[in-house]
Amino acid sequence: EAGVAQSPRYKIIEKRQSVAFWCNPISGHATLYWYQQILGQGPKLLIQFQNNGVVDDSQLPKDRFSAERLKGVDSTLKIQPAKLEDSAVYLCASSLRPRNTGELFFGEGSRLTVL
Amino acid sequence: KNEVEQSPQNLTAQEGEFITINCSYSVGISALHWLQQHPGGGIVSLFMLSSGKKKHGRLIATINIQEKHSSLHITASHPRDSAVYICAVAGGGGADGLTFGKGTHLIIQP
């Protein structure tokens, strides 16, 4: 079974530039999550999708971050413009069940460095 | 909002030792996840618990719902167990998403 795919693995940009991350969840997983993990901290939920609908985006900085999940399958997370404090690993996860009651499968993450 | 506390933050032990990592939370939950993260790597789900105890190989996870506490045990620890172990809780405090602990950084020395 293929796992959660993310790209790119690494990205270095200057502040005020834009960046986009892509995630392809495990086939059949209706629930998709984007997390931000700053070095030394636990992951923080940015947005949760159920199919192509947004369930929770309360912690997404909507002035600069956006995410979409077209057709309820793969998803993109965009940051525009980037700030220094956005340097982090962006993790995508998927689950067969909603409300975090099913096993989570994480991708390898996309490490962003903002200079 | 659920507060998740893990202890210890850092743990260094010798190969073969029995390891215990603790997690406590402040509000009732629907499920608790134990996750493993290797340096530079992604996160792997180890267990999802809502009650009782689960065992997988050398790993054992327990949860006490009344005391709002969970433990992750590693028997016969090995250097390849070196990783960050993260506790995350689902539900509680009106939140739908996971609340993560800060993680326990475990190093097993040969």
GROMACS .gro file of C-alpha atoms in nm:
model
  225
    1GLU     CA    1   0.000   0.000   0.000
    2ALA     CA    2   0.145   0.336  -0.098
    3GLY     CA    3   0.187   0.583   0.186
    4VAL     CA    4   0.115   0.954   0.206
    5ALA     CA    5   0.322   1.134  -0.056
    6GLN     CA    6   0.448   1.488  -0.007
    7SER     CA    7   0.658   1.721  -0.218
    8PRO     CA    8   0.890   1.895  -0.220
    9ARG     CA    9   1.089   1.746   0.069
   10TYR     CA   10   1.293   2.060   0.113
   11LYS     CA   11   1.242   2.421   0.011
   12ILE     CA   12   1.445   2.732   0.080
   13ILE     CA   13   1.296   3.072  -0.002
   14GLU     CA   14   1.344   3.432   0.096
   15LYS     CA   15   1.090   3.616   0.305
   16ARG     CA   16   0.799   3.762   0.114
   17GLN     CA   17   0.829   3.492  -0.154
   18SER     CA   18   0.558   3.231  -0.203
   19VAL     CA   19   0.572   2.853  -0.174
   20ALA     CA   20   0.336   2.563  -0.233
   21PHE     CA   21   0.337   2.212  -0.090
   22TRP     CA   22   0.157   1.913  -0.232
   23CYS     CA   23   0.013   1.607  -0.059
   24ASN     CA   24  -0.138   1.290  -0.198
   25PRO     CA   25  -0.307   1.088   0.079
   26ILE     CA   26  -0.356   0.715   0.095
   27SER     CA   27  -0.620   0.603  -0.152
   28GLY     CA   28  -0.965   0.601   0.003
   29HIS     CA   29  -0.875   0.818   0.301
   30ALA     CA   30  -1.144   1.082   0.332
   31THR     CA   31  -0.977   1.283   0.607
   32LEU     CA   32  -0.666   1.487   0.533
   33TYR     CA   33  -0.469   1.708   0.770
   34TRP     CA   34  -0.196   1.966   0.731
   35TYR     CA   35   0.026   2.022   1.036
   36GLN     CA   36   0.303   2.271   1.101
   37GLN     CA   37   0.591   2.151   1.317
   38ILE     CA   38   0.842   2.411   1.432
   39LEU     CA   39   1.176   2.275   1.550
   40GLY     CA   40   1.155   2.144   1.906
   41GLN     CA   41   0.776   2.160   1.922
   42GLY     CA   42   0.490   1.921   1.862
   43PRO     CA   43   0.288   1.948   1.540
   44LYS     CA   44   0.015   2.208   1.524
   45LEU     CA   45  -0.296   2.152   1.313
   46LEU     CA   46  -0.334   2.404   1.033
   47ILE     CA   47  -0.633   2.261   0.850
   48GLN     CA   48  -0.843   1.947   0.837
   49PHE     CA   49  -1.041   1.832   0.534
   50GLN     CA   50  -1.320   1.578   0.520
   51ASN     CA   51  -1.335   1.484   0.150
   52ASN     CA   52  -1.310   1.828  -0.016
   53GLY     CA   53  -1.476   2.020   0.266
   54VAL     CA   54  -1.294   2.209   0.541
   55VAL     CA   55  -1.369   2.074   0.891
   56ASP     CA   56  -1.130   2.288   1.094
   57ASP     CA   57  -0.910   2.577   0.984
   58SER     CA   58  -0.922   2.774   1.308
   59GLN     CA   59  -0.541   2.784   1.343
   60LEU     CA   60  -0.463   2.860   0.980
   61PRO     CA   61  -0.318   3.213   0.937
   62LYS     CA   62  -0.559   3.298   0.660
   63ASP     CA   63  -0.391   3.625   0.568
   64ARG     CA   64  -0.100   3.431   0.423
   65PHE     CA   65  -0.185   3.060   0.423
   66SER     CA   66  -0.436   2.887   0.198
   67ALA     CA   67  -0.516   2.525   0.130
   68GLU     CA   68  -0.742   2.335  -0.099
   69ARG     CA   69  -0.832   1.977  -0.167
   70LEU     CA   70  -0.963   1.947  -0.517
   71LYS     CA   71  -1.195   1.653  -0.583
   72GLY     CA   72  -1.139   1.527  -0.230
   73VAL     CA   73  -0.809   1.358  -0.313
   74ASP     CA   74  -0.477   1.542  -0.320
   75SER     CA   75  -0.422   1.876  -0.152
   76THR     CA   76  -0.202   2.184  -0.177
   77LEU     CA   77  -0.092   2.421   0.098
   78LYS     CA   78   0.028   2.765  -0.008
   79ILE     CA   79   0.208   3.037   0.183
   80GLN     CA   80   0.215   3.386   0.034
   81PRO     CA   81   0.403   3.592   0.139
   82ALA     CA   82   0.630   3.385   0.361
   83LYS     CA   83   0.770   3.514   0.689
   84LEU     CA   84   1.078   3.404   0.880
   85GLU     CA   85   0.859   3.238   1.146
   86ASP     CA   86   0.708   3.009   0.881
   87SER     CA   87   1.029   2.805   0.881
   88ALA     CA   88   0.907   2.462   0.986
   89VAL     CA   89   0.825   2.114   0.864
   90TYR     CA   90   0.482   2.091   0.702
   91LEU     CA   91   0.332   1.751   0.760
   92CYS     CA   92   0.042   1.599   0.573
   93ALA     CA   93  -0.154   1.313   0.727
   94SER     CA   94  -0.456   1.113   0.623
   95SER     CA   95  -0.702   0.885   0.794
   96LEU     CA   96  -0.981   0.654   0.692
   97ARG     CA   97  -1.202   0.773   0.977
   98PRO     CA   98  -1.300   1.127   1.077
   99ARG     CA   99  -1.257   1.315   1.405
  100ASN     CA  100  -0.910   1.174   1.474
  101THR     CA  101  -1.056   0.839   1.582
  102GLY     CA  102  -0.880   0.641   1.314
  103GLU     CA  103  -0.513   0.556   1.272
  104LEU     CA  104  -0.317   0.844   1.124
  105PHE     CA  105  -0.071   0.802   0.839
  106PHE     CA  106   0.186   1.076   0.797
  107GLY     CA  107   0.395   1.179   0.502
  108GLU     CA  108   0.768   1.246   0.531
  109GLY     CA  109   0.703   1.620   0.555
  110SER     CA  110   0.818   1.924   0.360
  111ARG     CA  111   1.090   2.122   0.535
  112LEU     CA  112   1.067   2.494   0.467
  113THR     CA  113   1.345   2.738   0.543
  114VAL     CA  114   1.265   3.108   0.505
  115LEU     CA  115   1.571   3.335   0.488
  116LYS     CA  116  -0.863   2.348   2.522
  117ASN     CA  117  -0.687   2.024   2.620
  118GLU     CA  118  -0.346   2.053   2.781
  119VAL     CA  119  -0.115   1.760   2.706
  120GLU     CA  120   0.193   1.707   2.919
  121GLN     CA  121   0.461   1.450   2.851
  122SER     CA  122   0.738   1.333   3.080
  123PRO     CA  123   1.024   1.307   3.071
  124GLN     CA  124   1.120   1.556   2.800
  125ASN     CA  125   1.452   1.381   2.745
  126LEU     CA  126   1.556   1.028   2.836
  127THR     CA  127   1.887   0.851   2.782
  128ALA     CA  128   1.909   0.483   2.870
  129GLN     CA  129   2.124   0.179   2.806
  130GLU     CA  130   2.032  -0.091   2.560
  131GLY     CA  131   1.808  -0.351   2.721
  132GLU     CA  132   1.650  -0.120   2.976
  133PHE     CA  133   1.274  -0.096   3.029
  134ILE     CA  134   1.150   0.245   2.918
  135THR     CA  135   0.839   0.431   3.033
  136ILE     CA  136   0.710   0.755   2.882
  137ASN     CA  137   0.413   0.928   3.041
  138CYS     CA  138   0.136   1.147   2.903
  139SER     CA  139  -0.134   1.331   3.094
  140TYR     CA  140  -0.414   1.547   2.963
  141SER     CA  141  -0.662   1.785   3.121
  142VAL     CA  142  -0.996   1.716   2.952
  143GLY     CA  143  -1.179   1.396   2.860
  144ILE     CA  144  -1.095   1.262   2.516
  145SER     CA  145  -1.228   1.028   2.249
  146ALA     CA  146  -0.891   0.874   2.164
  147LEU     CA  147  -0.520   0.900   2.239
  148HIS     CA  148  -0.244   0.844   1.985
  149TRP     CA  149   0.119   0.750   2.043
  150LEU     CA  150   0.345   0.854   1.756
  151GLN     CA  151   0.713   0.800   1.678
  152GLN     CA  152   0.931   1.049   1.492
  153HIS     CA  153   1.288   0.971   1.387
  154PRO     CA  154   1.533   1.259   1.324
  155GLY     CA  155   1.468   1.406   0.983
  156GLY     CA  156   1.193   1.154   0.926
  157GLY     CA  157   0.822   1.149   0.912
  158ILE     CA  158   0.587   1.046   1.189
  159VAL     CA  159   0.469   0.689   1.237
  160SER     CA  160   0.158   0.599   1.429
  161LEU     CA  161   0.231   0.343   1.700
  162PHE     CA  162  -0.098   0.310   1.883
  163MET     CA  163  -0.444   0.456   1.903
  164LEU     CA  164  -0.618   0.397   2.236
  165SER     CA  165  -0.954   0.477   2.384
  166SER     CA  166  -0.934   0.239   2.679
  167GLY     CA  167  -0.726  -0.037   2.833
  168LYS     CA  168  -0.401  -0.161   2.691
  169LYS     CA  169  -0.246  -0.246   2.355
  170LYS     CA  170   0.072  -0.437   2.272
  171HIS     CA  171   0.273  -0.448   1.954
  172GLY     CA  172   0.604  -0.632   1.966
  173ARG     CA  173   0.816  -0.472   2.238
  174LEU     CA  174   0.585  -0.174   2.272
  175ILE     CA  175   0.299  -0.153   2.519
  176ALA     CA  176   0.057   0.137   2.560
  177THR     CA  177  -0.189   0.180   2.845
  178ILE     CA  178  -0.450   0.440   2.920
  179ASN     CA  179  -0.641   0.525   3.239
  180ILE     CA  180  -0.943   0.730   3.138
  181GLN     CA  181  -1.039   0.822   3.496
  182GLU     CA  182  -0.692   0.954   3.574
  183LYS     CA  183  -0.648   1.110   3.228
  184HIS     CA  184  -0.313   0.942   3.189
  185SER     CA  185  -0.140   0.716   2.942
  186SER     CA  186   0.197   0.541   2.938
  187LEU     CA  187   0.411   0.402   2.660
  188HIS     CA  188   0.648   0.123   2.758
  189ILE     CA  189   0.937  -0.020   2.561
  190THR     CA  190   1.075  -0.355   2.675
  191ALA     CA  191   1.430  -0.467   2.593
  192SER     CA  192   1.512  -0.128   2.443
  193HIS     CA  193   1.743  -0.110   2.142
  194PRO     CA  194   1.937   0.178   1.983
  195ARG     CA  195   1.695   0.173   1.689
  196ASP     CA  196   1.422   0.280   1.935
  197SER     CA  197   1.597   0.617   1.961
  198ALA     CA  198   1.343   0.873   1.842
  199VAL     CA  199   1.098   1.135   1.960
  200TYR     CA  200   0.778   0.984   2.102
  201ILE     CA  201   0.473   1.207   2.082
  202CYS     CA  202   0.142   1.176   2.262
  203ALA     CA  203  -0.161   1.331   2.093
  204VAL     CA  204  -0.521   1.340   2.210
  205ALA     CA  205  -0.838   1.362   2.008
  206GLY     CA  206  -1.150   1.540   2.123
  207GLY     CA  207  -1.201   1.702   2.459
  208GLY     CA  208  -1.246   2.071   2.531
  209GLY     CA  209  -1.480   2.102   2.236
  210ALA     CA  210  -1.196   2.059   1.992
  211ASP     CA  211  -1.218   1.827   1.698
  212GLY     CA  212  -0.851   1.821   1.609
  213LEU     CA  213  -0.554   1.653   1.773
  214THR     CA  214  -0.368   1.825   2.055
  215PHE     CA  215  -0.005   1.720   2.065
  216GLY     CA  216   0.240   1.695   2.351
  217LYS     CA  217   0.587   1.838   2.298
  218GLY     CA  218   0.739   1.492   2.270
  219THR     CA  219   0.990   1.283   2.461
  220HIS     CA  220   1.336   1.261   2.307
  221LEU     CA  221   1.464   0.908   2.373
  222ILE     CA  222   1.823   0.797   2.319
  223ILE     CA  223   1.918   0.434   2.370
  224GLN     CA  224   2.292   0.383   2.399
  225PRO     CA  225   2.455   0.052   2.299
   0.00000   0.00000   0.00000
